[in-house]
Each structure stands twice: as structure tokens, then as C-alpha cells.
Coordinates of C-alpha atoms and ligand atoms in Angstrom, one line a residue:
X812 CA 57.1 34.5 7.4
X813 CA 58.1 31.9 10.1
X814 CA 56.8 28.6 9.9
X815 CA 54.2 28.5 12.6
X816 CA 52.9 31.9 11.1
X817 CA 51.9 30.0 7.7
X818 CA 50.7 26.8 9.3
X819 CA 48.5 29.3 11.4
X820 CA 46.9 30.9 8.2
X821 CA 46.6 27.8 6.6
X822 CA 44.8 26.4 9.1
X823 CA 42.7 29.5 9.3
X824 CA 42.3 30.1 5.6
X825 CA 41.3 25.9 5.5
X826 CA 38.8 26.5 9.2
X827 CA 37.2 29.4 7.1
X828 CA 36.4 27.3 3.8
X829 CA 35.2 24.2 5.6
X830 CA 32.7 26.7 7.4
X831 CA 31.9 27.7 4.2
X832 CA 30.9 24.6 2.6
X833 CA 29.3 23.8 5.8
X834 CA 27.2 26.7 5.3
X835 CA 26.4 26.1 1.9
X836 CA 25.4 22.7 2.6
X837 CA 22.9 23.3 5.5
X838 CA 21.6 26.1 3.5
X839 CA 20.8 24.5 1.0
X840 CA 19.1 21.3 2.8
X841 CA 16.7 24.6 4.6
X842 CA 16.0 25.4 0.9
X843 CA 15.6 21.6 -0.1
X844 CA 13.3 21.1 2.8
X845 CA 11.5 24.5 2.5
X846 CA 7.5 23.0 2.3
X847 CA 5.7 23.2 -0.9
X848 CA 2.7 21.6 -2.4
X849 CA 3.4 18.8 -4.8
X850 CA 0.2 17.4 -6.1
X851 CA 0.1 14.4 -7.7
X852 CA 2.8 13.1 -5.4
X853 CA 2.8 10.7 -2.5
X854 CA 2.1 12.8 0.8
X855 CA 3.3 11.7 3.9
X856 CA 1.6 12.8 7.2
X857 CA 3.9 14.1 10.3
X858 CA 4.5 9.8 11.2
X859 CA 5.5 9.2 7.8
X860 CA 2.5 7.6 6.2
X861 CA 0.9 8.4 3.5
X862 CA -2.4 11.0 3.8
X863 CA -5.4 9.0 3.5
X864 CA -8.3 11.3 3.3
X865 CA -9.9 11.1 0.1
X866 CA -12.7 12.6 -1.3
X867 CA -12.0 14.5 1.3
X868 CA -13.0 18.1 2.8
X869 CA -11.7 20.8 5.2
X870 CA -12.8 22.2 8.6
X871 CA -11.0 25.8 9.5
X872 CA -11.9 26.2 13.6
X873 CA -10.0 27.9 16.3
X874 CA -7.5 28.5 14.0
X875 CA -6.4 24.6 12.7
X876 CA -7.3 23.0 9.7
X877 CA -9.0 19.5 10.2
X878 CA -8.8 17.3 7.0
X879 CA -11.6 14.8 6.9
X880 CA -11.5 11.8 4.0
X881 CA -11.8 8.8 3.0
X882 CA -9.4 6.2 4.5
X883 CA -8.9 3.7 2.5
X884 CA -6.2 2.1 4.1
X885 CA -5.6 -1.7 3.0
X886 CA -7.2 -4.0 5.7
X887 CA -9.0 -0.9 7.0
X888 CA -8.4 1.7 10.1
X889 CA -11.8 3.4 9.5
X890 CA -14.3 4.8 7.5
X891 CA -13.3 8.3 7.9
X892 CA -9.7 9.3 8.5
X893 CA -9.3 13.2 10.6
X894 CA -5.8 15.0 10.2
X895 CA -4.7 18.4 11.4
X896 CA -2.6 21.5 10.6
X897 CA -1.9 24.5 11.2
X898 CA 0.3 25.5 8.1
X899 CA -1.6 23.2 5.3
X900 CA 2.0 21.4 4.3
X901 CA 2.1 19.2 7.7
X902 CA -0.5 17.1 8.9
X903 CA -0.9 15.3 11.6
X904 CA -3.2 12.4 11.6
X905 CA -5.5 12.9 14.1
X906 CA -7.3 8.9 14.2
X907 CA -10.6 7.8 13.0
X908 CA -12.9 10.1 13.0
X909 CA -16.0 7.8 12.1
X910 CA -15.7 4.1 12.9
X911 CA -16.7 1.1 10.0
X912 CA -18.3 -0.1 13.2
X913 CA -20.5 2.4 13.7
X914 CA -21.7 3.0 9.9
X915 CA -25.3 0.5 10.0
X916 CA -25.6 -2.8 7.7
X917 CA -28.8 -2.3 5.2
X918 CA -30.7 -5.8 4.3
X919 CA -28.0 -7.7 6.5
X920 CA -25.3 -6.3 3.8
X921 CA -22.5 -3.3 5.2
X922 CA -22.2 0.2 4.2
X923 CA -19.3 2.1 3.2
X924 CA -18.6 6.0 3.1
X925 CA -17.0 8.0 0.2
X926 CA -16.5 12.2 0.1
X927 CA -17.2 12.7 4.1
X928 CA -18.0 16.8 4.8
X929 CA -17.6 18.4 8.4
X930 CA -19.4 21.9 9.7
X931 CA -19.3 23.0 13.4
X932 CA -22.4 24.5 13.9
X933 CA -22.3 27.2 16.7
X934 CA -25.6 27.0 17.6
X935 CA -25.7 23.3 18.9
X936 CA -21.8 23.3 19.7
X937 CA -21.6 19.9 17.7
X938 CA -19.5 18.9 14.5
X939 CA -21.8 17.8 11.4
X940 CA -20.5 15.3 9.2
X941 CA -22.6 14.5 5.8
X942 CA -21.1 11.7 3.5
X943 CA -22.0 9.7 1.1
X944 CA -23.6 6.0 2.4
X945 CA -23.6 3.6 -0.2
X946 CA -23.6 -0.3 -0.9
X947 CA -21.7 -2.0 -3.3
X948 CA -23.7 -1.9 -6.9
X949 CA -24.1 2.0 -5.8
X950 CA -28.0 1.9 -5.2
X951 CA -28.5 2.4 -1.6
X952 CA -27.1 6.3 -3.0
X953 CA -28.1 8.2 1.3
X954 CA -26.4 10.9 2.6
X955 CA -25.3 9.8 6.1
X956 CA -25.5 12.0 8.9
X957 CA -22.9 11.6 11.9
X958 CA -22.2 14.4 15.2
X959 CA -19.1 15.0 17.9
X960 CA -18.4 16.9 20.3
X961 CA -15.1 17.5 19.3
X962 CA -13.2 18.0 15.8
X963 CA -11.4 15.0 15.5
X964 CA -14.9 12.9 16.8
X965 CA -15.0 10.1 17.6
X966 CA -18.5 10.8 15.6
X967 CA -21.7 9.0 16.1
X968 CA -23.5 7.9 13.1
X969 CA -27.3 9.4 13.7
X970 CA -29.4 8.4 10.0
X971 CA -29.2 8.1 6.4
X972 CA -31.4 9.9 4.6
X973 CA -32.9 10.9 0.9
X974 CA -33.4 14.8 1.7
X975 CA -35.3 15.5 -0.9
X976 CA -38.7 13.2 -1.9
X977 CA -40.0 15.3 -4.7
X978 CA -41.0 13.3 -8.0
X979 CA -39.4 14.0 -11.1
X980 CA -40.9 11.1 -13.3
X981 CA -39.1 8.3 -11.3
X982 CA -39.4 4.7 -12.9
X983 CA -41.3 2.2 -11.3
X984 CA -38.5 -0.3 -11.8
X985 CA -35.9 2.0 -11.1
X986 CA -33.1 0.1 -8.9
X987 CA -32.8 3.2 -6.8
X988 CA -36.3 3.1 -6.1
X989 CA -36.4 6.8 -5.9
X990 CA -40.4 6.8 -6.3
X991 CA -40.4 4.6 -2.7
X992 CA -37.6 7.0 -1.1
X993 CA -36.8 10.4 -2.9
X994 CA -33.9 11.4 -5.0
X995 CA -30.8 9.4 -4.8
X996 CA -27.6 11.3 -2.7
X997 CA -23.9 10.2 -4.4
X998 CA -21.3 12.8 -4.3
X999 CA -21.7 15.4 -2.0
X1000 CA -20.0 18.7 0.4
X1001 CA -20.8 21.0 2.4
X1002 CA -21.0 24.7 1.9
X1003 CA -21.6 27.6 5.0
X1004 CA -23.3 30.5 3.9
X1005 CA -21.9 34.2 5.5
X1006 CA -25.3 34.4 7.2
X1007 CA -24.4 31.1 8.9
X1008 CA -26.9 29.1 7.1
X1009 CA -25.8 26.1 5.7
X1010 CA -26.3 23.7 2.1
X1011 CA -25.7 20.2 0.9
X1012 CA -25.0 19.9 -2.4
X1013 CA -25.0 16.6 -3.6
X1014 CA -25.9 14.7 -7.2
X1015 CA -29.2 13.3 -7.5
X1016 CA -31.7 11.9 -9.5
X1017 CA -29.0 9.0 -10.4
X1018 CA -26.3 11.7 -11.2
X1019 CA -28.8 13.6 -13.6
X1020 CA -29.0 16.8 -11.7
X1021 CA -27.3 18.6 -8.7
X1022 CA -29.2 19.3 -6.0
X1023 CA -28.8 22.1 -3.0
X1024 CA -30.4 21.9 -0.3
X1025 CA -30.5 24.3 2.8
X1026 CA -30.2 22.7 6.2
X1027 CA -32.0 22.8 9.4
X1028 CA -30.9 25.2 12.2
X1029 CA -28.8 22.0 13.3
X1030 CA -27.1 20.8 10.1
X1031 CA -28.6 17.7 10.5
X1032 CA -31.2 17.5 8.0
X1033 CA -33.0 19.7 5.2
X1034 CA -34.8 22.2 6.1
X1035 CA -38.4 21.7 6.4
X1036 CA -40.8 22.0 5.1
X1037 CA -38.5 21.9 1.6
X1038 CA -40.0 24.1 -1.3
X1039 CA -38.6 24.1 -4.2
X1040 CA -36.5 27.2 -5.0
X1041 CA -37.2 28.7 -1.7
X1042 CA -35.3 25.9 0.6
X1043 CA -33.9 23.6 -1.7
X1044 CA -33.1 24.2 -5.8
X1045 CA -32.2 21.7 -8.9
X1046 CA -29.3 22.9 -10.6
X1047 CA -26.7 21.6 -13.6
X1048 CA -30.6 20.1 -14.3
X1049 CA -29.5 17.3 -16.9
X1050 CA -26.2 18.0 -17.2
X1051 CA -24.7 14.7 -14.8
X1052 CA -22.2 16.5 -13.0
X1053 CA -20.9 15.5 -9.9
X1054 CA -18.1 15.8 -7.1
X1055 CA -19.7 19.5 -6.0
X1056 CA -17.0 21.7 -4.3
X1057 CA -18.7 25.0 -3.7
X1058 CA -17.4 28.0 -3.0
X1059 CA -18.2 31.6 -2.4
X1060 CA -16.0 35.4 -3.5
X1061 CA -17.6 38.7 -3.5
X1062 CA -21.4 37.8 -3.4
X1063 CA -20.9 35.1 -6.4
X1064 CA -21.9 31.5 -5.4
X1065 CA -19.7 29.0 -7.5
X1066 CA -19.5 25.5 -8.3
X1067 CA -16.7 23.0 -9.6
X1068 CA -17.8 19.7 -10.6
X1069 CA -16.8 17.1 -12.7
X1070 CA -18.6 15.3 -15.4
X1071 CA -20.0 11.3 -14.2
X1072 CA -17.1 9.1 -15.5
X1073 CA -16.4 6.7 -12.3
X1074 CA -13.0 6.6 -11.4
X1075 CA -11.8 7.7 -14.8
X1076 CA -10.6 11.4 -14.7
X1077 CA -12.3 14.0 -17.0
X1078 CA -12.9 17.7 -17.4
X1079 CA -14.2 19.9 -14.8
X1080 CA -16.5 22.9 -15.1
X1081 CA -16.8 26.3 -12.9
X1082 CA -20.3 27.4 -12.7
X1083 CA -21.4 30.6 -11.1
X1084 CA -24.3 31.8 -9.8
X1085 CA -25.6 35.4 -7.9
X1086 CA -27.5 32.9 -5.6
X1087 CA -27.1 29.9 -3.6
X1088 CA -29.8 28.5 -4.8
X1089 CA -28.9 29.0 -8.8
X1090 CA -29.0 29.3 -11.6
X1091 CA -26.0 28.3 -12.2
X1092 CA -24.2 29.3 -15.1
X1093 CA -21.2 27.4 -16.6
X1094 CA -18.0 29.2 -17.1
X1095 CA -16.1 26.7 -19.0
X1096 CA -13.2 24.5 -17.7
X1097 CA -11.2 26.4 -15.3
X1098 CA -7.9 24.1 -15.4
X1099 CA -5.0 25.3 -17.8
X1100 CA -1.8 23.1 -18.4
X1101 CA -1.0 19.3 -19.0
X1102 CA -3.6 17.4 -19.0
X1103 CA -6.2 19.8 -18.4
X1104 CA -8.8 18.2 -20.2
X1105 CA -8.6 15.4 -17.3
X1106 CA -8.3 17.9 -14.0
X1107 CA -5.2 17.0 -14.2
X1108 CA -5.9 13.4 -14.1
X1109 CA -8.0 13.9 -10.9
X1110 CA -11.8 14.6 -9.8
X1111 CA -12.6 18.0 -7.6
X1112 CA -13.4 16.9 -3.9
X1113 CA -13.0 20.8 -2.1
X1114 CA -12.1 24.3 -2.5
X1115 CA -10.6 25.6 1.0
X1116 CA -10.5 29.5 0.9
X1117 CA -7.5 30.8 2.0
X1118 CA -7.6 34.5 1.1
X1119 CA -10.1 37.2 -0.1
X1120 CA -10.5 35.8 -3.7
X1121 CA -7.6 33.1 -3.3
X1122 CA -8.5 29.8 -2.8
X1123 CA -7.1 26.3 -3.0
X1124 CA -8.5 23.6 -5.3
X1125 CA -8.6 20.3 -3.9
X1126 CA -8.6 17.1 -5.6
X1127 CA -8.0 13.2 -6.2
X1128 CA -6.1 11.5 -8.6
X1129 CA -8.1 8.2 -7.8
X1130 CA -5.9 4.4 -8.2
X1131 CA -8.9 2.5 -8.8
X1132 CA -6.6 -0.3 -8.7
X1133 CA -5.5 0.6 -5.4
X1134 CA -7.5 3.5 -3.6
X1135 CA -5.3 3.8 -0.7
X1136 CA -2.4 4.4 -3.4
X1137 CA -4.1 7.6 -5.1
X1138 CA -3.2 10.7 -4.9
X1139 CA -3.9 14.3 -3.7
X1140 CA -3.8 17.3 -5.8
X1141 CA -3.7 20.2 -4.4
X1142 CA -3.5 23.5 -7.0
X1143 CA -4.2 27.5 -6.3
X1144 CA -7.4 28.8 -7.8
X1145 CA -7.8 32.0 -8.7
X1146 CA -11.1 34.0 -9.6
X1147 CA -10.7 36.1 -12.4
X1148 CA -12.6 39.3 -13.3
X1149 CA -15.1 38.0 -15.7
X1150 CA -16.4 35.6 -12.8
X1151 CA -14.4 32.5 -14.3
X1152 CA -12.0 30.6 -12.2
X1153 CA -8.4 29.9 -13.4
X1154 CA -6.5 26.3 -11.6
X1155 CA -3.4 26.2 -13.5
X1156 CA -1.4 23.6 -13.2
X1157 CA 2.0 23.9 -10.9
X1158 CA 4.3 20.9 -10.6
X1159 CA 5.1 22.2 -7.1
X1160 CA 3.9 25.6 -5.5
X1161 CA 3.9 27.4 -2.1
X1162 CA 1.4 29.5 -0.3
X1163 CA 3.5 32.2 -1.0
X1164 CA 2.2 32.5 -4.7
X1165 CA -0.9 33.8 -3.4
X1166 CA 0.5 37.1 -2.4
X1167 CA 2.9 37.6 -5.6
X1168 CA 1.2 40.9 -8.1
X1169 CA 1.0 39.8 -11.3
X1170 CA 2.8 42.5 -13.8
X1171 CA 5.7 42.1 -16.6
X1172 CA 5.9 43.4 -20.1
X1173 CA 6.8 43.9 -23.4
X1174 CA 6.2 41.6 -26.4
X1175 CA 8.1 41.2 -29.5
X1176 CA 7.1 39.1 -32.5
X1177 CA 9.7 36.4 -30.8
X1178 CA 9.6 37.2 -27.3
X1179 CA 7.9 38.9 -23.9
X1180 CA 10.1 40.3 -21.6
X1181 CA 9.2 42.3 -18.9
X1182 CA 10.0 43.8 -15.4
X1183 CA 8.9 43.6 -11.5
X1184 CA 8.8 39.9 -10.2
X1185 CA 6.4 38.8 -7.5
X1186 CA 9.4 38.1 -5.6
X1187 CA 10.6 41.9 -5.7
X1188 CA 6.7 43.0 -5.2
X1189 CA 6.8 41.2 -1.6
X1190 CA 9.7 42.3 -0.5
X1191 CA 8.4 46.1 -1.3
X1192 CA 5.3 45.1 0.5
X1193 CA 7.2 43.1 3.8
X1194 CA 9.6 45.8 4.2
X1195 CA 6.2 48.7 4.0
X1196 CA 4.3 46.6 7.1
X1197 CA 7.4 46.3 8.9
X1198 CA 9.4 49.1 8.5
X1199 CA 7.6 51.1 11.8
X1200 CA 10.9 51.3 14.0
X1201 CA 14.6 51.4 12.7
X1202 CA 15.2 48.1 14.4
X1203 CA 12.7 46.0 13.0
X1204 CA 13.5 47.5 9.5
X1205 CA 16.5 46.5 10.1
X1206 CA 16.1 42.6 11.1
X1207 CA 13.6 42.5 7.8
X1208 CA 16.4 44.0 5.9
X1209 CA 18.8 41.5 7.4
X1210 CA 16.5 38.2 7.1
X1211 CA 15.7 39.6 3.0
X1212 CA 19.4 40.0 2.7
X1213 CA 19.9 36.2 3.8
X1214 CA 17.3 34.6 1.9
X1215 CA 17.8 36.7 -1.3
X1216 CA 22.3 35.8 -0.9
X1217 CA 22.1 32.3 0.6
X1218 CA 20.4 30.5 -2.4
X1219 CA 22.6 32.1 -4.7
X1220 CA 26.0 31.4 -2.8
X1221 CA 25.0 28.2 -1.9
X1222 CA 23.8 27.1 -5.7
X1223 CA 26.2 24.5 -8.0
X1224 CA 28.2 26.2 -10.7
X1225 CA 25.8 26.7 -13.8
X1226 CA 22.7 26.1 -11.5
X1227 CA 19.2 28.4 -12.4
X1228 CA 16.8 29.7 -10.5
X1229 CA 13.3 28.9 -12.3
X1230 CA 9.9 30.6 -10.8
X1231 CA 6.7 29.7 -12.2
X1232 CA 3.8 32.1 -13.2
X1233 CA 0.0 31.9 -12.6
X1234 CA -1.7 32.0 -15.4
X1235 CA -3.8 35.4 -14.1
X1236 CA -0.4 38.1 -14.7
X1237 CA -0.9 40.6 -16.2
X1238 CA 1.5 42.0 -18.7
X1239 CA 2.3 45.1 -20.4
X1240 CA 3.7 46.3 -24.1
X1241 CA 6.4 48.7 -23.9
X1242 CA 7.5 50.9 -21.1
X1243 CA 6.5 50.4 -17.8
X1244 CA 8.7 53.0 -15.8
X1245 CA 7.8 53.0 -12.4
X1246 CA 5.5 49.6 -12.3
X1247 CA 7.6 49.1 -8.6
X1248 CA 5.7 51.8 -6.5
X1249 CA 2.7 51.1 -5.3
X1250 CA 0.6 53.9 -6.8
X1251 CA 1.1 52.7 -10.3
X1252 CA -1.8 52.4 -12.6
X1253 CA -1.7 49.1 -13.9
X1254 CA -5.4 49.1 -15.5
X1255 CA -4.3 49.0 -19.2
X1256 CA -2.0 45.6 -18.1
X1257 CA -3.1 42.9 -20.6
X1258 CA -3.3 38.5 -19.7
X1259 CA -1.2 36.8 -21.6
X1260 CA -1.9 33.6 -21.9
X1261 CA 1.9 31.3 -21.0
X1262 CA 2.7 27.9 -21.2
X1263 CA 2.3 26.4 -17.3
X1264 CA 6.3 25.5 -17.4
X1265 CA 7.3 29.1 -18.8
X1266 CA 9.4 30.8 -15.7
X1267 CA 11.9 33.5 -16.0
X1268 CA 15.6 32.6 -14.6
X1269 CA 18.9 34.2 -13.3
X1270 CA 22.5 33.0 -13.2
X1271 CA 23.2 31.4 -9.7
X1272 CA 26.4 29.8 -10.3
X1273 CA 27.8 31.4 -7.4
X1274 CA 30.9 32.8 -8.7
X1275 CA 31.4 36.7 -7.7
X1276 CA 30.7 37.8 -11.0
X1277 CA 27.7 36.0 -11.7
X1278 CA 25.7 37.2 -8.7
X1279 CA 26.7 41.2 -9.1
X1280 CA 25.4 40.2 -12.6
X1281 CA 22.4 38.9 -10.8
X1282 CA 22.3 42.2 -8.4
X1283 CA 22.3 44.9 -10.8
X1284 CA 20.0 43.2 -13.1
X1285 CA 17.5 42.7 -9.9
X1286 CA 17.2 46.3 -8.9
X1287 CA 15.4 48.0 -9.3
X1288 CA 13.8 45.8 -11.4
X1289 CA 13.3 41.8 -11.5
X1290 CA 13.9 41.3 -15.3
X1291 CA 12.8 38.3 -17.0
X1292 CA 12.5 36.7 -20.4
X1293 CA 10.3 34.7 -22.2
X1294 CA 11.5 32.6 -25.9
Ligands
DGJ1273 C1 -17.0 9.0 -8.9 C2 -17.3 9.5 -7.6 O1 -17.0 10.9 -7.6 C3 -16.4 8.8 -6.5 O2 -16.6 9.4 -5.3 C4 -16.8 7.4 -6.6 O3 -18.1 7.3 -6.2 C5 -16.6 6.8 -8.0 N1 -17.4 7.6 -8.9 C6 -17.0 5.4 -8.0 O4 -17.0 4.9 -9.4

């Protein structure tokens, strides 16, 4: 070969790998960068701050998620912080939603809010925030009552109030002189009912016993006149619970709450009820993993439905130390047959686990192994709802074929992929032959209870070898192995 032939193909040979690497790299900073929920971390909004919307809840309208909480920002931007989304992972601070200004001073001394909850009531065409009003010593114990026109406010503070004035053998010294102005309101949220009737739930009675309260056709105060059972209910009666996030699946009305520790973390409960209004029976603590006995070493604040039975548990790992340093955690739920509700604990998760099957199998008296990941389950399931015309089977096939090669090609020798599992899959004994079309019977598929941490894994080193390895063990079949 003449010279300027082999500088040629060494130049191309050279252009081709650097495009390679190239590739590589940028594919793997898209799968660095690919979002994902990290609770317990440090979560920045879209400027680069951190989130500050604790004790915090969400508003779904037109489509975008408005996060409303606590903003404890050092020096102080305002009592109530808005944000928005439209994918849950990026946030965009929308401003102060409720001023410090606006928030009234009691006996010449200032009030502060804590666990702020927002409705949009079609009716009046306003947004409803309730919160918790409160004085340092935690006596003064209202629920404050603010409206807007618009989701991100500004709001305008309109009363704080003691919803509910029935006796229930109040001292006459009692510093929260609940005789003089009903039961006292601490933690509280917000919870619309399918008939478009709305509840407070908030911990009364100085933390003693929950209270749920229906509201008036404007969200702005109880219903009235409140009878009890019939408007307005005690629940959790004795049981000091607070932090209420309510939520609803299937008919069943139920509760998370955690027990009355102040800042200290400790265990939550799931309690479930056929009505809004109770009784409310406990399931048990619903959190599984590290630290479970703590919530994860946070305090519920919200659960925000995102699918038919799927949910997402919101919480805060408080700083007492440091408020505007704690920390969201943000964990799926998932409701499981017998009306209890599972959080197990992820170290980092995506949306996406919400559409993965559970299924695997086969247990040995030193391992479970099994077959059909959630990962080969959705691609079944994409490649069904798209697969109308040729073309558009074809550009699913072609996008699948990408993100199921990239990682793989672009991964350092030796590397492992490692998925986590819920703690809801089902798994099977044995057999399970055709467990990848969608008319299997799964029914006699058992739980299995797995470590958090357990995954399954596949070589990714990238070499040639390793991924036809990796190819013939994935189809039909996903295989993976628990020790
Ligand atoms: C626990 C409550 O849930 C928080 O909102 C806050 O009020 C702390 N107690 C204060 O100790």
C-alpha cells in the first residue's frame, strides 16, 4: 500500500475511535443526567437553590404541579415559598406565595406558618390555602386561612380560626385555652373528595386526637352548622398522631401520620377507613428498609397521586438545627391488596418504577432467581401502544434499540448494571413459561419479602462478548439472581 493510502486509514481508523469515545462519553453524561428522585439529598430548584417548601403540599391544576411549603430561608423571603413543574424532578421557584407581612401579630407578638395546604375551588375560582398559625411556645395552635386568584398568589391572609368549638373536658388552666376558643389546629392538609367536597384534617385537642372536618362550599371554613359525625369526625381518638397526609384509592379513605415527637423523626402509621369521616383503622407502619422505624429519618407532610393506585409519599427530614438545611424525601407508595400501604425505601428512583409488573421466580434453600424484568415488561407494553403503523414501530424499535445498546457500550470495563425492586413483586416457585405475554395468569404469584438494596445485575463491561452474553440471556427473558 502506498504511503498516503495508510496515513489515510489511519487517520480514518483514529477519526472513527475518537467519535467513538465521543459518543460514549456524551452518552453517558445523558445517562448521568437522566432525572431521578434522591430523597434525603439536597434538591436544587431550576436557579440552583436549594427547594425550600417544607411541610409542604401539592396543587395538580391545568396540568402543572405547584409545590407549596415552608420557606425557611435564613434571614427570610417568606412565609410560604410556591414552585412549579411539569415533570416532578424540575422545579421552578415560582416566589412567595404568602408574605411574613401579611400573616397578623397576636397580643403585639408575630405569627409564623408551618405545613401550608392549597385547593382551587371551582366554584369561587380562588385558590385556598390552610396552614398552620402558630406563636413561638406553640399555644396560639389556628389554622390560617389565605385566597388568590392565581396559583402562585400572591395570597391574602383572610382569618385564623379554631374550626371546631366542641368540649371534650378542656382544662380551665389549659394554656391553649381550648374551653375559651375550641380545639387547638397544629399539623394539618388538605384532602378533595371525588364529589368535590373538601376536608381539613388537622391534630387537635393538643395533639390528642385528629380531627376532619368538612369545609364550606368555599373552602374557607367548616361547614356549618358542624355535627359531629355528620360534618366533622374525631379520629386516631387518643392516639397523638400528627402530620396527616390523606389520601384516597378505590373508595378506601387513608391516612399516614406520624406519632408527636417534635422535630425528632419516628414511625409512621397507615390507617384506612371506608369513610372520610372514619373510623379509621391502623394498618401498621407502611415504610420497609433502613431506618424504617424513623420514616426514614423524616415526618410525612403529603401524598401526591400520580396513578390509579400509585402514589408518591412526601416527606421531611427536618435540621432542627438548621430548618432551611433539611431535606425532602420523596419515596413511591404503593397500596397493596389487603388495604395496607407499602413506602419502601429507594436510595434513588424514577417515575418509571411505577409502570414496571412485578413478577420473577423460583426459590432455592440458598437463592431466588427468576425471569421477566420490569424493564422487558415495558418495552412489551411501549412497543403494543405504539406499534399501529410500520413506521412508528419502527422509530420505537429504533429509540429501545439505543437506550437498551448505549448504556452497555458506553459502560467502564467490569461496570454492573444494578435495578432495584419494590417491595410489592410478586414471585413465583418453579416454572414460569410464558410469564412474558400478556395473558398469563399470574394469580398463584407469591410476595416475597427482599432486602431494599437486593437488585439483579448484568455484565456491562462493553467488550463484544460480554454484551451477546448480556443479549441472549435478556430474551426472551430478563434473568436475574438473588444470593
Ligand atoms: C412536629 C410538626 O409536625 C412540625 O410541623 C413542627 O411543628 C414540629 N413538630 C415542631 O416541634
Amino acid at each position: 500500500m502506498k504511503k498516503g493510502a495508510k496515513t489515510k486509514n489511519r487517520l480514518i481508523r483514529r477519526l472513527a475511535m475518537n467519535c467513538g469515545w465521543l459518543g460514549a462519553v456524551l452518552l453517558s453524561l445523558t445517562a448521568w443526567a437522566k432525572p431521578e428522585f434522591h430523597p434525603g439529598e439536597v434538591w436544587l430548584d431550576t436557579n440552583g437553590d436549594p427547594i425550600q417548601a417544607y411541610g409542604g403540599g401539592i396543587l395538580v391544576h391545568s396540568n402543572v404541579y405547584y409545590w407549596y411549603g415552608e420557606d425557611r430561608t435564613p434571614g427570610g423571603r417568606g412565609a410560604v415559598a410556591c414552585y412549579f413543574s411539569t415533570n416532578l424532578y424540575d422545579w421552578k421557584r415560582e416566589g412567595v406565595a404568602l408574605s411574613r407581612e401579611t400573616l397578623p401579630q397576636i397580643d403585639g407578638r408575630p405569627t409564623f406558618v408551618e405545613r401550608p395546604k392549597v385547593l382551587f375551588n371551582p366554584r369561587t375560582g380562588k385558590f385556598v390555602m390552610w396552614l398552620h398559625l402558630e406563636q413561638p411556645g406553640y399555644h396560639y395552635a389556628r389554622a390560617g386561612i389565605a385566597t388568590s386568584d392565581k396559583p402562585a398568589g400572591p395570597f391574602t391572609f383572610l382569618k385564623a380560626i379554631r374550626p371546631i368549638t366542641a368540649q371534650y373536658g378542656f382544662a380551665d388552666n389549659d394554656p391553649d385555652h381550648q374551653r375559651e376558643s375550641g380545639g387547638t389546629v397544629r399539623d394539618l392538609n388538605l384532602f378533595r373528595d371525588d364529589d368535590g367536597r373538601a376536608y381539613v384534617f388537622y391534630a387537635s385537642e393538643d395533639n390528642w386526637t385528629m380531627y376532619v372536618v368538612r369545609l364550606n362550599d368555599e373552602f374557607t371554613g367548616p361547614e356549618t352548622p358542624a355535627m359531629e359525625d355528620k360534618t366533622w369526625a374525631r379520629i386516631l381518638v387518643r392516639r397523638m398522631r400528627e402530620a396527616p397526609a390523606p389520601f384516597k384509592s378505590k373508595g378506601r379513605y387513608y391516612l399516614i401520620t406520624s406519632a408527636c415527637t417534635g422535630w425528632k423523626p419516628n414511625e409512621a402509621d397507615c390507617a384506612v377507613a371506608g369513610n372520610v369521616l372514619g373510623p379509621y383503622q391502623s394498618r401498621g407502619n407502611p415504610c420497609t428498609g433502613p431506618e424504617a422505624e424513623t420514616t426514614f429519618g423524616s415526618q410525612s407532610t403529603f401524598v401526591l397521586p400520580v396513578q390509579p393506585g400509585k402514589f408518591i409519599f412526601m416527606a421531611d427530614r427536618w435540621n432542627p438545627r438548621r430548618l432551611s438545611d433539611s431535606r425532602p424525601v420523596w419515596l413511591p407508595l404503593i397500596l397493596r391488596p389487603d388495604d395496607s400501604c407499602a413506602i419502601p425505601w429507594q436510595d434513588r428512583w424514577e417515575l418509571s418504577v411505577f409502570d414496571a409488573r412485578e413478577k420473577p421466580a423460583d426459590k432455592s434453600s440458598t437463592s431466588v432467581s427468576g425471569e421477566i424484568s420490569p424493564k422487558k415488561k415495558r418495552l412489551g407494553m411501549r412497543l403494543r401502544v405504539f406499534s399501529k403503523t410500520y413506521r412508528m414501530r419502527h422509530l420505537c424499535c429504533l429509540i429501545l434499540m439505543a437506550g437498551f445498546f448505549f448504556p452497555v457500550l458506553s459502560a467502564p470495563a467490569g461496570a454492573r448494571e444494578n435495578r432495584q425492586f419494590l417491595s410489592d413483586w410478586r414471585f413465583k416457585q418453579g416454572d414460569a413459561r410464558g410469564a412474558e405475554r400478556p395473558d398469563y395468569d399470574a394469580a398463584d404469584w407469591q410476595p416475597v419479602s427482599l432486602p431494599h438494596n437486593w437488585g439483579w445485575e448484568h455484565p456491562g463491561s462493553g467488550s463484544v462478548p460480554s454484551i451477546v452474553v448480556f443479549l441472549a440471556l435478556s430474551f426472551p427473558f430478563s434473568r436475574k439472581e438473588f444470593l
